[in-house]
Amino acid sequence: MMAPPIILLKDGTENKQGKNQIISNINACCVVADAIRTTLGPRGLDKLIVNSKGETTISNDGATILKLLDIVYPAASVMVDIAKSQDCEVGDGTTSVVVLAAEMMKRAKPFVEDGVHPQLLIRAFSKACEAAISKLNELAVKIDGPEALREMLVKCAATTLSSKLVSQERDFFSEMVVDAVNILAEDLPLKMIGIKKVSGGSMMESCLVRGVAFQKAFSYAGFEMQPKHYKDPLVALLNIELELKAEKDNAEMRIKDVKDYQAVVDAEWNILYEKLQKIHDSGAKIVLSKLPIGDVATQWFADRDMFCAGRIPQDDLERLMAACGGTVLTTVSQIDASVLGKCETFYEKQVGSERYNFFEGCSKAQACTLLLRGGADQFIAETERSLHDAIMIVRRAKKNDSIVAGGGAIEMELSTYLRNKAKEITGKEQFFWMAYARSFEIIPQQLCYNAGLDAIDMLNKLRHRHAKDGKWAGINIHEEKVMDNYEACVWEPSLVKKNAIIAATEAVCLVLSIDQTVKNPRAPSGGTMPGLPQQM
């Protein structure tokens, strides 16, 4: 008599396993890469994504697009994760890493179909990755000297921006980005670069403020009477509410005399005036608070030629503290010049349709602000994303001052090197190394497709040049030919490539190692899971 089947998983559970599962995971990852493949390079196209609320985003940044795509396929979410990791670690190369990982999977797929054990592929790919990284470190060119370093940073920023929406003005923006990063302290904190977006005007009206600028904060009546320009003022940064408070509801006071009542009313006014007087006595000319500054305080300050603004965002207060010095105070009982910030100039100016407060010539000057102008809001938002990538690249290149040639040059050189190295390996592992080496060619190939060039012809020329020791030969999209990209100053920090290769290889090994997916059934809304006891 046959034994009854053992029911292990809940009714409705999806359970896929075996070789077909690995292949379907690879196919899903390749579909994700196809979604952003055309955004790669200077001639890459943009994607317009509309979310469930109807908000539109126009971008060609790989990480931004993948974040906005609501990917539900479990294994394909690995691609989103590597794009995010590349964005957090180096800021650029997010599309490259996804396209590279997908190509590696595509090259591994025939071996899986033929019954090769995934662990053999994983081992070969890991070894090939180590070889590629050691060759990359060997090829990377180190830059010495402050002038050469600045030139290198500008070139790296320009290479990053060449594939963005602002590519026409990349020279203007790359200088601006390098200046911004050079203002920062040694550890280059990203949040000390404020980016403010003001719609209207042309992109070329964007500017770098060597200090802090922010939109005029909410202000009460009496603001018009305050001066809007100071030389060498002291700045008080507060986290105090300078406002009369309404009494609590249902508060009860028993008073026998009218004088007592007057004393209660006066007490609150006196507390407020005492605070204001202490701030005035400290010598502060500009008073900024995270909390509201009421109309009484606003007019009191205006009478004494002082400027005040309340409800300043936390980020701006922190940048001000870094730039002007001083500390954010939660009490004014011991306020004096030692806890106040200093700057050379403060002024208020119209930028587009908004009023902005500017603090320039700050004593510490380790913070700066980029004011971005442009037509549509989506356009400025994409400019901000592009500049974020460029800032990240300049930060990384400044810390790790070694570069490689872009435009597919380094990928072709690594591909040639790994191919030659594969010939020294005996057995079937040679094929796996060859497949890994071939996958690097997807980057120059995709650059050609996106620019409308003949990819087969270009790749043949590249292979020929690299075989004859033209190690920096890459594609120059603007001149539509193969040339020495190191001489043409198409430079990228070696860290971008290193991180991309490691992240892509790890993602491929992870996908190859998954041979089963178990998906639990969803509980119907308002009901209970099948098989679970219902509560009485």
Short mmCIF file of N, CA and C in Angstrom, two decimals, residues 215-276:
data_model
loop_
_atom_site.label_atom_id
_atom_site.label_comp_id
_atom_site.label_asym_id
_atom_site.label_seq_id
_atom_site.Cartn_x
_atom_site.Cartn_y
_atom_site.Cartn_z
N GLN A 215 16.61 79.73 1.70
CA GLN A 215 15.43 80.53 1.40
C GLN A 215 14.99 81.28 2.65
N LYS A 216 14.52 82.51 2.46
CA LYS A 216 14.07 83.33 3.58
C LYS A 216 13.05 82.57 4.40
N ALA A 217 13.35 82.46 5.69
CA ALA A 217 12.49 81.66 6.56
C ALA A 217 11.19 82.40 6.83
N PHE A 218 10.26 81.68 7.41
CA PHE A 218 8.96 82.26 7.79
C PHE A 218 9.19 83.41 8.77
N SER A 219 8.56 84.56 8.54
CA SER A 219 8.78 85.68 9.46
C SER A 219 7.47 86.41 9.74
N TYR A 220 7.43 87.04 10.91
CA TYR A 220 6.23 87.75 11.35
C TYR A 220 6.30 89.22 10.97
N ALA A 221 5.25 89.97 11.33
CA ALA A 221 5.18 91.40 11.07
C ALA A 221 6.36 92.09 11.74
N GLY A 222 6.89 93.12 11.07
CA GLY A 222 8.05 93.82 11.62
C GLY A 222 9.32 93.43 10.90
N PHE A 223 9.22 92.39 10.08
CA PHE A 223 10.39 91.89 9.36
C PHE A 223 10.91 92.94 8.36
N GLU A 224 9.96 93.71 7.78
CA GLU A 224 10.33 94.68 6.75
C GLU A 224 11.26 95.77 7.29
N MET A 225 11.14 96.04 8.61
CA MET A 225 11.92 97.13 9.20
C MET A 225 13.36 96.72 9.48
N GLN A 226 13.66 95.43 9.39
CA GLN A 226 15.00 94.98 9.75
C GLN A 226 16.00 95.25 8.63
N PRO A 227 17.26 95.57 8.97
CA PRO A 227 18.29 95.74 7.93
C PRO A 227 18.52 94.40 7.23
N LYS A 228 18.92 94.47 5.95
CA LYS A 228 19.11 93.23 5.18
C LYS A 228 20.56 93.07 4.73
N HIS A 229 21.46 93.87 5.30
CA HIS A 229 22.86 93.78 4.89
C HIS A 229 23.75 94.13 6.08
N TYR A 230 24.73 93.27 6.37
CA TYR A 230 25.65 93.52 7.48
C TYR A 230 27.07 93.19 7.06
N LYS A 231 28.01 93.90 7.63
CA LYS A 231 29.44 93.57 7.47
C LYS A 231 29.95 93.03 8.80
N ASP A 232 30.67 91.94 8.78
CA ASP A 232 31.27 91.31 9.98
C ASP A 232 30.30 91.18 11.15
N PRO A 233 29.12 90.60 10.93
CA PRO A 233 28.19 90.47 12.06
C PRO A 233 28.49 89.23 12.91
N LEU A 234 28.01 89.22 14.14
CA LEU A 234 28.02 88.02 14.97
C LEU A 234 26.66 87.33 14.80
N VAL A 235 26.69 86.01 14.70
CA VAL A 235 25.46 85.25 14.41
C VAL A 235 25.11 84.37 15.61
N ALA A 236 23.89 84.53 16.12
CA ALA A 236 23.42 83.68 17.22
C ALA A 236 22.54 82.57 16.65
N LEU A 237 22.89 81.31 16.91
CA LEU A 237 22.10 80.16 16.45
C LEU A 237 21.37 79.58 17.66
N LEU A 238 20.05 79.55 17.60
CA LEU A 238 19.26 79.17 18.77
C LEU A 238 18.34 78.00 18.47
N ASN A 239 17.96 77.34 19.55
CA ASN A 239 16.89 76.34 19.46
C ASN A 239 15.86 76.72 20.54
N ILE A 240 15.42 77.98 20.48
CA ILE A 240 14.54 78.54 21.52
C ILE A 240 13.36 79.22 20.83
N GLU A 241 12.20 79.10 21.42
CA GLU A 241 11.01 79.77 20.89
C GLU A 241 10.91 81.15 21.52
N LEU A 242 11.02 82.19 20.70
CA LEU A 242 10.92 83.56 21.22
C LEU A 242 9.53 84.09 20.88
N GLU A 243 8.55 83.60 21.63
CA GLU A 243 7.16 83.89 21.30
C GLU A 243 6.34 83.78 22.58
N LEU A 244 5.26 84.57 22.64
CA LEU A 244 4.35 84.45 23.79
C LEU A 244 3.48 83.22 23.59
N LYS A 245 3.34 82.44 24.63
CA LYS A 245 2.55 81.22 24.52
C LYS A 245 1.13 81.46 25.02
N ALA A 246 0.18 80.81 24.39
CA ALA A 246 -1.20 80.86 24.87
C ALA A 246 -1.32 80.02 26.14
N GLU A 247 -2.16 80.48 27.07
CA GLU A 247 -2.32 79.70 28.32
C GLU A 247 -2.96 78.35 28.01
N LYS A 248 -2.68 77.40 28.86
CA LYS A 248 -3.28 76.07 28.70
C LYS A 248 -4.79 76.17 28.87
N ASP A 249 -5.52 75.36 28.15
CA ASP A 249 -6.97 75.30 28.33
C ASP A 249 -7.28 74.75 29.72
N ASN A 250 -8.39 75.21 30.26
CA ASN A 250 -8.88 74.74 31.57
C ASN A 250 -7.90 75.02 32.71
N ALA A 251 -6.98 75.99 32.48
CA ALA A 251 -6.08 76.33 33.59
C ALA A 251 -6.87 77.18 34.59
N GLU A 252 -6.63 76.97 35.85
CA GLU A 252 -7.39 77.70 36.87
C GLU A 252 -6.43 78.45 37.78
N MET A 253 -6.70 79.75 37.99
CA MET A 253 -5.89 80.55 38.90
C MET A 253 -6.83 81.26 39.87
N ARG A 254 -6.47 81.26 41.12
CA ARG A 254 -7.30 81.97 42.11
C ARG A 254 -6.55 83.23 42.52
N ILE A 255 -7.09 84.35 42.15
CA ILE A 255 -6.41 85.64 42.40
C ILE A 255 -7.36 86.53 43.20
N LYS A 256 -6.82 87.17 44.23
CA LYS A 256 -7.67 88.02 45.08
C LYS A 256 -7.62 89.48 44.63
N ASP A 257 -6.53 89.85 43.97
CA ASP A 257 -6.31 91.26 43.69
C ASP A 257 -6.02 91.46 42.21
N VAL A 258 -6.40 92.62 41.67
CA VAL A 258 -6.13 92.95 40.26
C VAL A 258 -4.62 93.01 40.02
N LYS A 259 -3.87 93.50 41.04
CA LYS A 259 -2.40 93.62 40.90
C LYS A 259 -1.78 92.23 40.70
N ASP A 260 -2.33 91.25 41.41
CA ASP A 260 -1.79 89.89 41.25
C ASP A 260 -1.98 89.39 39.82
N TYR A 261 -3.17 89.71 39.29
CA TYR A 261 -3.46 89.30 37.92
C TYR A 261 -2.49 89.96 36.95
N GLN A 262 -2.26 91.26 37.16
CA GLN A 262 -1.32 92.01 36.31
C GLN A 262 0.08 91.40 36.39
N ALA A 263 0.47 90.99 37.61
CA ALA A 263 1.81 90.40 37.80
C ALA A 263 1.95 89.10 37.01
N VAL A 264 0.86 88.32 36.98
CA VAL A 264 0.88 87.05 36.22
C VAL A 264 1.05 87.33 34.74
N VAL A 265 0.30 88.32 34.24
CA VAL A 265 0.38 88.68 32.81
C VAL A 265 1.77 89.21 32.48
N ASP A 266 2.28 90.10 33.35
CA ASP A 266 3.59 90.71 33.10
C ASP A 266 4.73 89.69 33.14
N ALA A 267 4.56 88.66 33.96
CA ALA A 267 5.65 87.69 34.15
C ALA A 267 6.11 87.11 32.82
N GLU A 268 5.12 86.74 31.99
CA GLU A 268 5.48 86.12 30.71
C GLU A 268 6.20 87.11 29.80
N TRP A 269 5.69 88.36 29.78
CA TRP A 269 6.33 89.40 28.97
C TRP A 269 7.76 89.63 29.45
N ASN A 270 7.91 89.68 30.76
CA ASN A 270 9.24 89.96 31.32
C ASN A 270 10.24 88.86 30.97
N ILE A 271 9.75 87.59 31.03
CA ILE A 271 10.64 86.47 30.67
C ILE A 271 11.11 86.63 29.22
N LEU A 272 10.16 86.98 28.32
CA LEU A 272 10.49 87.14 26.91
C LEU A 272 11.47 88.30 26.72
N TYR A 273 11.16 89.45 27.32
CA TYR A 273 12.03 90.63 27.15
C TYR A 273 13.42 90.39 27.73
N GLU A 274 13.48 89.62 28.80
CA GLU A 274 14.76 89.30 29.42
C GLU A 274 15.63 88.50 28.45
N LYS A 275 14.99 87.51 27.79
CA LYS A 275 15.71 86.69 26.79
C LYS A 275 16.21 87.58 25.66
N LEU A 276 15.34 88.44 25.16
CA LEU A 276 15.70 89.31 24.03
C LEU A 276 16.85 90.23 24.41
#
